PDB file of N, CA and C in Angstrom:
ATOM      1  N   MET A   1     140.773 -64.704  -8.148  1.00  0.00           N
ATOM      2  CA  MET A   1     141.274 -65.007  -9.764  1.00  0.00           C
ATOM      3  C   MET A   1     140.945 -63.744 -10.682  1.00  0.00           C
ATOM      4  N   ASN A   2     139.792 -62.978 -10.112  1.00  0.00           N
ATOM      5  CA  ASN A   2     139.515 -61.709 -10.540  1.00  0.00           C
ATOM      6  C   ASN A   2     140.581 -60.636 -10.813  1.00  0.00           C
ATOM      7  N   HIS A   3     141.438 -60.634  -9.897  1.00  0.00           N
ATOM      8  CA  HIS A   3     142.407 -59.800  -9.967  1.00  0.00           C
ATOM      9  C   HIS A   3     143.234 -60.022 -11.066  1.00  0.00           C
ATOM     10  N   VAL A   4     143.448 -61.072 -11.431  1.00  0.00           N
ATOM     11  CA  VAL A   4     144.174 -61.576 -12.695  1.00  0.00           C
ATOM     12  C   VAL A   4     143.627 -61.083 -14.093  1.00  0.00           C
ATOM     13  N   ILE A   5     142.364 -61.451 -14.007  1.00  0.00           N
ATOM     14  CA  ILE A   5     141.651 -60.784 -15.281  1.00  0.00           C
ATOM     15  C   ILE A   5     141.645 -59.390 -15.370  1.00  0.00           C
ATOM     16  N   ARG A   6     141.509 -58.788 -14.062  1.00  0.00           N
ATOM     17  CA  ARG A   6     141.420 -57.211 -14.277  1.00  0.00           C
ATOM     18  C   ARG A   6     142.943 -56.905 -14.700  1.00  0.00           C
ATOM     19  N   ASN A   7     144.081 -57.397 -14.271  1.00  0.00           N
ATOM     20  CA  ASN A   7     145.384 -57.046 -14.710  1.00  0.00           C
ATOM     21  C   ASN A   7     145.499 -57.328 -16.138  1.00  0.00           C
ATOM     22  N   ILE A   8     145.059 -58.436 -16.610  1.00  0.00           N
ATOM     23  CA  ILE A   8     145.193 -58.661 -18.026  1.00  0.00           C
ATOM     24  C   ILE A   8     144.312 -57.441 -18.904  1.00  0.00           C
ATOM     25  N   ARG A   9     143.238 -57.356 -18.588  1.00  0.00           N
ATOM     26  CA  ARG A   9     142.205 -56.289 -19.257  1.00  0.00           C
ATOM     27  C   ARG A   9     142.833 -54.884 -19.239  1.00  0.00           C
ATOM     28  N   LYS A  10     143.545 -54.486 -18.015  1.00  0.00           N
ATOM     29  CA  LYS A  10     143.987 -53.252 -18.009  1.00  0.00           C
ATOM     30  C   LYS A  10     145.292 -53.038 -18.868  1.00  0.00           C
ATOM     31  N   ILE A  11     146.008 -54.082 -18.753  1.00  0.00           N
ATOM     32  CA  ILE A  11     147.259 -54.045 -19.602  1.00  0.00           C
ATOM     33  C   ILE A  11     146.930 -53.951 -21.113  1.00  0.00           C
ATOM     34  N   ARG A  12     145.755 -54.872 -21.616  1.00  0.00           N
ATOM     35  CA  ARG A  12     145.254 -54.749 -22.964  1.00  0.00           C
ATOM     36  C   ARG A  12     144.796 -53.438 -23.430  1.00  0.00           C
ATOM     37  N   ILE A  13     144.042 -52.789 -22.339  1.00  0.00           N
ATOM     38  CA  ILE A  13     143.346 -51.375 -22.667  1.00  0.00           C
ATOM     39  C   ILE A  13     144.568 -50.215 -22.674  1.00  0.00           C
ATOM     40  N   ASP A  14     145.509 -50.649 -21.684  1.00  0.00           N
ATOM     41  CA  ASP A  14     146.497 -49.413 -21.619  1.00  0.00           C
ATOM     42  C   ASP A  14     147.435 -49.278 -22.947  1.00  0.00           C
ATOM     43  N   ARG A  15     147.598 -50.706 -23.573  1.00  0.00           N
ATOM     44  CA  ARG A  15     148.232 -50.762 -24.792  1.00  0.00           C
ATOM     45  C   ARG A  15     147.330 -50.472 -25.996  1.00  0.00           C
ATOM     46  N   GLU A  16     146.290 -50.122 -25.740  1.00  0.00           N
ATOM     47  CA  GLU A  16     145.285 -49.868 -26.966  1.00  0.00           C
ATOM     48  C   GLU A  16     145.062 -51.127 -27.880  1.00  0.00           C
ATOM     49  N   LEU A  17     144.967 -52.156 -27.195  1.00  0.00           N
ATOM     50  CA  LEU A  17     144.891 -53.728 -28.147  1.00  0.00           C
ATOM     51  C   LEU A  17     143.348 -53.789 -27.861  1.00  0.00           C
ATOM     52  N   SER A  18     143.009 -54.500 -29.066  1.00  0.00           N
ATOM     53  CA  SER A  18     141.561 -54.834 -29.083  1.00  0.00           C
ATOM     54  C   SER A  18     141.613 -56.349 -28.532  1.00  0.00           C
ATOM     55  N   GLN A  19     140.489 -56.867 -28.088  1.00  0.00           N
ATOM     56  CA  GLN A  19     140.551 -58.293 -27.967  1.00  0.00           C
ATOM     57  C   GLN A  19     140.787 -59.046 -29.180  1.00  0.00           C
ATOM     58  N   GLU A  20     140.616 -58.536 -30.340  1.00  0.00           N
ATOM     59  CA  GLU A  20     140.611 -59.365 -31.416  1.00  0.00           C
ATOM     60  C   GLU A  20     142.096 -59.455 -31.730  1.00  0.00           C
ATOM     61  N   ASN A  21     142.855 -58.372 -31.343  1.00  0.00           N
ATOM     62  CA  ASN A  21     144.384 -58.552 -31.539  1.00  0.00           C
ATOM     63  C   ASN A  21     144.930 -59.434 -30.679  1.00  0.00           C
ATOM     64  N   VAL A  22     144.632 -59.465 -29.407  1.00  0.00           N
ATOM     65  CA  VAL A  22     145.408 -60.385 -28.698  1.00  0.00           C
ATOM     66  C   VAL A  22     144.931 -61.755 -28.864  1.00  0.00           C
ATOM     67  N   ALA A  23     143.770 -62.015 -29.240  1.00  0.00           N
ATOM     68  CA  ALA A  23     143.166 -63.176 -29.608  1.00  0.00           C
ATOM     69  C   ALA A  23     143.913 -63.870 -30.876  1.00  0.00           C
ATOM     70  N   PHE A  24     143.945 -63.028 -31.706  1.00  0.00           N
ATOM     71  CA  PHE A  24     144.756 -63.400 -32.989  1.00  0.00           C
ATOM     72  C   PHE A  24     146.334 -63.955 -32.640  1.00  0.00           C
ATOM     73  N   ASN A  25     146.922 -63.191 -31.718  1.00  0.00           N
ATOM     74  CA  ASN A  25     148.308 -63.471 -31.332  1.00  0.00           C
ATOM     75  C   ASN A  25     148.396 -64.883 -30.324  1.00  0.00           C
ATOM     76  N   LEU A  26     147.356 -65.007 -29.775  1.00  0.00           N
ATOM     77  CA  LEU A  26     147.195 -66.312 -29.058  1.00  0.00           C
ATOM     78  C   LEU A  26     146.850 -67.447 -29.744  1.00  0.00           C
ATOM     79  N   LYS A  27     146.461 -67.152 -30.962  1.00  0.00           N
ATOM     80  CA  LYS A  27     145.931 -68.211 -31.871  1.00  0.00           C
ATOM     81  C   LYS A  27     144.508 -68.750 -31.183  1.00  0.00           C
ATOM     82  N   ILE A  28     143.738 -67.878 -30.819  1.00  0.00           N
ATOM     83  CA  ILE A  28     142.466 -68.406 -30.394  1.00  0.00           C
ATOM     84  C   ILE A  28     141.332 -67.433 -31.075  1.00  0.00           C
ATOM     85  N   SER A  29     140.170 -67.766 -30.964  1.00  0.00           N
ATOM     86  CA  SER A  29     138.976 -67.040 -31.416  1.00  0.00           C
ATOM     87  C   SER A  29     139.002 -65.730 -30.514  1.00  0.00           C
ATOM     88  N   GLN A  30     138.195 -64.622 -30.983  1.00  0.00           N
ATOM     89  CA  GLN A  30     138.116 -63.384 -30.143  1.00  0.00           C
ATOM     90  C   GLN A  30     137.002 -63.786 -29.122  1.00  0.00           C
ATOM     91  N   SER A  31     136.061 -64.543 -29.517  1.00  0.00           N
ATOM     92  CA  SER A  31     134.938 -65.080 -28.484  1.00  0.00           C
ATOM     93  C   SER A  31     135.647 -65.710 -27.204  1.00  0.00           C
ATOM     94  N   SER A  32     136.573 -66.576 -27.774  1.00  0.00           N
ATOM     95  CA  SER A  32     137.104 -67.404 -26.740  1.00  0.00           C
ATOM     96  C   SER A  32     138.057 -66.521 -25.788  1.00  0.00           C
ATOM     97  N   TYR A  33     138.715 -65.492 -26.258  1.00  0.00           N
ATOM     98  CA  TYR A  33     139.316 -64.500 -25.538  1.00  0.00           C
ATOM     99  C   TYR A  33     138.511 -63.671 -24.609  1.00  0.00           C
ATOM    100  N   ALA A  34     137.519 -63.255 -25.230  1.00  0.00           N
ATOM    101  CA  ALA A  34     136.332 -62.474 -24.520  1.00  0.00           C
ATOM    102  C   ALA A  34     135.893 -63.164 -23.311  1.00  0.00           C
ATOM    103  N   LYS A  35     135.705 -64.772 -23.399  1.00  0.00           N
ATOM    104  CA  LYS A  35     135.138 -65.515 -22.318  1.00  0.00           C
ATOM    105  C   LYS A  35     136.378 -65.391 -21.315  1.00  0.00           C
ATOM    106  N   LEU A  36     137.528 -65.567 -21.590  1.00  0.00           N
ATOM    107  CA  LEU A  36     138.840 -65.530 -20.633  1.00  0.00           C
ATOM    108  C   LEU A  36     138.496 -64.227 -19.858  1.00  0.00           C
ATOM    109  N   GLU A  37     138.615 -63.223 -20.588  1.00  0.00           N
ATOM    110  CA  GLU A  37     138.640 -61.759 -20.017  1.00  0.00           C
ATOM    111  C   GLU A  37     137.349 -61.577 -19.248  1.00  0.00           C
ATOM    112  N   SER A  38     136.234 -62.137 -19.501  1.00  0.00           N
ATOM    113  CA  SER A  38     134.887 -61.914 -18.832  1.00  0.00           C
ATOM    114  C   SER A  38     134.812 -62.965 -17.564  1.00  0.00           C
ATOM    115  N   GLY A  39     135.853 -63.806 -17.461  1.00  0.00           N
ATOM    116  CA  GLY A  39     135.709 -64.792 -16.357  1.00  0.00           C
ATOM    117  C   GLY A  39     134.909 -65.962 -16.705  1.00  0.00           C
ATOM    118  N   GLN A  40     134.311 -66.121 -17.901  1.00  0.00           N
ATOM    119  CA  GLN A  40     133.283 -67.103 -18.256  1.00  0.00           C
ATOM    120  C   GLN A  40     134.055 -68.395 -18.544  1.00  0.00           C
ATOM    121  N   SER A  41     135.453 -68.103 -18.955  1.00  0.00           N
ATOM    122  CA  SER A  41     136.347 -69.326 -19.095  1.00  0.00           C
ATOM    123  C   SER A  41     137.504 -69.511 -18.302  1.00  0.00           C
ATOM    124  N   ARG A  42     137.839 -70.465 -17.870  1.00  0.00           N
ATOM    125  CA  ARG A  42     139.098 -70.869 -17.166  1.00  0.00           C
ATOM    126  C   ARG A  42     140.295 -70.371 -17.691  1.00  0.00           C
ATOM    127  N   LEU A  43     141.110 -69.526 -17.089  1.00  0.00           N
ATOM    128  CA  LEU A  43     142.347 -69.137 -17.360  1.00  0.00           C
ATOM    129  C   LEU A  43     143.447 -70.221 -16.993  1.00  0.00           C
ATOM    130  N   SER A  44     143.893 -70.916 -18.102  1.00  0.00           N
ATOM    131  CA  SER A  44     144.983 -72.037 -17.666  1.00  0.00           C
ATOM    132  C   SER A  44     146.447 -71.314 -17.382  1.00  0.00           C
ATOM    133  N   ILE A  45     147.313 -72.151 -16.718  1.00  0.00           N
ATOM    134  CA  ILE A  45     148.749 -71.925 -16.496  1.00  0.00           C
ATOM    135  C   ILE A  45     149.296 -71.550 -17.941  1.00  0.00           C
ATOM    136  N   ASP A  46     149.099 -72.399 -18.752  1.00  0.00           N
ATOM    137  CA  ASP A  46     149.644 -72.134 -20.249  1.00  0.00           C
ATOM    138  C   ASP A  46     149.359 -70.810 -20.822  1.00  0.00           C
ATOM    139  N   ARG A  47     147.992 -70.472 -20.646  1.00  0.00           N
ATOM    140  CA  ARG A  47     147.330 -69.358 -21.269  1.00  0.00           C
ATOM    141  C   ARG A  47     148.044 -68.070 -20.474  1.00  0.00           C
ATOM    142  N   LEU A  48     148.125 -68.169 -19.174  1.00  0.00           N
ATOM    143  CA  LEU A  48     148.708 -67.192 -18.456  1.00  0.00           C
ATOM    144  C   LEU A  48     150.090 -66.853 -18.882  1.00  0.00           C
ATOM    145  N   TYR A  49     150.700 -67.765 -19.080  1.00  0.00           N
ATOM    146  CA  TYR A  49     152.242 -67.798 -19.447  1.00  0.00           C
ATOM    147  C   TYR A  49     152.138 -67.163 -20.968  1.00  0.00           C
ATOM    148  N   GLN A  50     151.471 -67.387 -21.949  1.00  0.00           N
ATOM    149  CA  GLN A  50     151.390 -66.856 -23.156  1.00  0.00           C
ATOM    150  C   GLN A  50     150.817 -65.477 -23.108  1.00  0.00           C
ATOM    151  N   LEU A  51     150.060 -65.107 -22.333  1.00  0.00           N
ATOM    152  CA  LEU A  51     149.762 -63.492 -22.119  1.00  0.00           C
ATOM    153  C   LEU A  51     150.859 -62.882 -21.695  1.00  0.00           C
ATOM    154  N   ALA A  52     151.627 -63.450 -20.484  1.00  0.00           N
ATOM    155  CA  ALA A  52     152.772 -62.830 -20.149  1.00  0.00           C
ATOM    156  C   ALA A  52     153.769 -62.531 -21.225  1.00  0.00           C
ATOM    157  N   VAL A  53     154.224 -63.475 -21.861  1.00  0.00           N
ATOM    158  CA  VAL A  53     155.033 -63.260 -23.170  1.00  0.00           C
ATOM    159  C   VAL A  53     154.514 -62.505 -24.153  1.00  0.00           C
ATOM    160  N   TYR A  54     153.188 -62.505 -24.508  1.00  0.00           N
ATOM    161  CA  TYR A  54     152.835 -61.570 -25.563  1.00  0.00           C
ATOM    162  C   TYR A  54     152.636 -59.956 -25.113  1.00  0.00           C
ATOM    163  N   PHE A  55     152.234 -59.527 -23.740  1.00  0.00           N
ATOM    164  CA  PHE A  55     152.574 -58.497 -23.175  1.00  0.00           C
ATOM    165  C   PHE A  55     153.828 -58.193 -22.578  1.00  0.00           C
ATOM    166  N   ASN A  56     154.675 -58.995 -23.026  1.00  0.00           N
ATOM    167  CA  ASN A  56     156.321 -58.718 -22.314  1.00  0.00           C
ATOM    168  C   ASN A  56     156.351 -58.173 -20.917  1.00  0.00           C
ATOM    169  N   VAL A  57     155.539 -59.071 -20.109  1.00  0.00           N
ATOM    170  CA  VAL A  57     155.485 -58.684 -18.643  1.00  0.00           C
ATOM    171  C   VAL A  57     155.994 -60.001 -17.960  1.00  0.00           C
ATOM    172  N   PRO A  58     156.433 -59.783 -16.657  1.00  0.00           N
ATOM    173  CA  PRO A  58     156.526 -61.051 -15.781  1.00  0.00           C
ATOM    174  C   PRO A  58     155.330 -61.509 -15.386  1.00  0.00           C
ATOM    175  N   VAL A  59     155.064 -62.867 -15.367  1.00  0.00           N
ATOM    176  CA  VAL A  59     153.914 -63.564 -14.767  1.00  0.00           C
ATOM    177  C   VAL A  59     153.298 -62.893 -13.465  1.00  0.00           C
ATOM    178  N   GLU A  60     154.379 -62.306 -12.685  1.00  0.00           N
ATOM    179  CA  GLU A  60     154.014 -61.917 -11.587  1.00  0.00           C
ATOM    180  C   GLU A  60     153.154 -60.692 -11.613  1.00  0.00           C
ATOM    181  N   GLU A  61     153.545 -60.049 -12.598  1.00  0.00           N
ATOM    182  CA  GLU A  61     152.612 -58.671 -12.823  1.00  0.00           C
ATOM    183  C   GLU A  61     150.990 -59.088 -13.193  1.00  0.00           C
ATOM    184  N   LEU A  62     150.841 -60.139 -13.782  1.00  0.00           N
ATOM    185  CA  LEU A  62     149.664 -60.447 -14.028  1.00  0.00           C
ATOM    186  C   LEU A  62     148.798 -61.147 -12.678  1.00  0.00           C
ATOM    187  N   LEU A  63     149.683 -61.591 -11.882  1.00  0.00           N
ATOM    188  CA  LEU A  63     149.130 -62.221 -10.648  1.00  0.00           C
ATOM    189  C   LEU A  63     148.814 -61.295  -9.614  1.00  0.00           C
ATOM    190  N   LYS A  64     149.656 -60.099  -9.505  1.00  0.00           N
ATOM    191  CA  LYS A  64     149.540 -59.279  -8.429  1.00  0.00           C
ATOM    192  C   LYS A  64     148.020 -58.840  -8.046  1.00  0.00           C
ATOM    193  N   LYS A  65     147.963 -58.343  -6.869  1.00  0.00           N
ATOM    194  CA  LYS A  65     146.548 -57.895  -6.534  1.00  0.00           C
ATOM    195  C   LYS A  65     146.449 -56.602  -6.549  1.00  0.00           C
TER     196      LYS A  65
END
């Protein structure tokens, strides 16, 4: 699962988005998003899909190693 978190973080940074921006659009707190991105919180299938939609990428791109 670490590769998924790395992919999410890389996309966010490449697009020059803050954790706060992403969290706002996912309707969660910045601290909740930070826990997801650091691996302290579990990434659900629903949240994975929301991130793919938000970043406008296929889910497979987030899952690739």
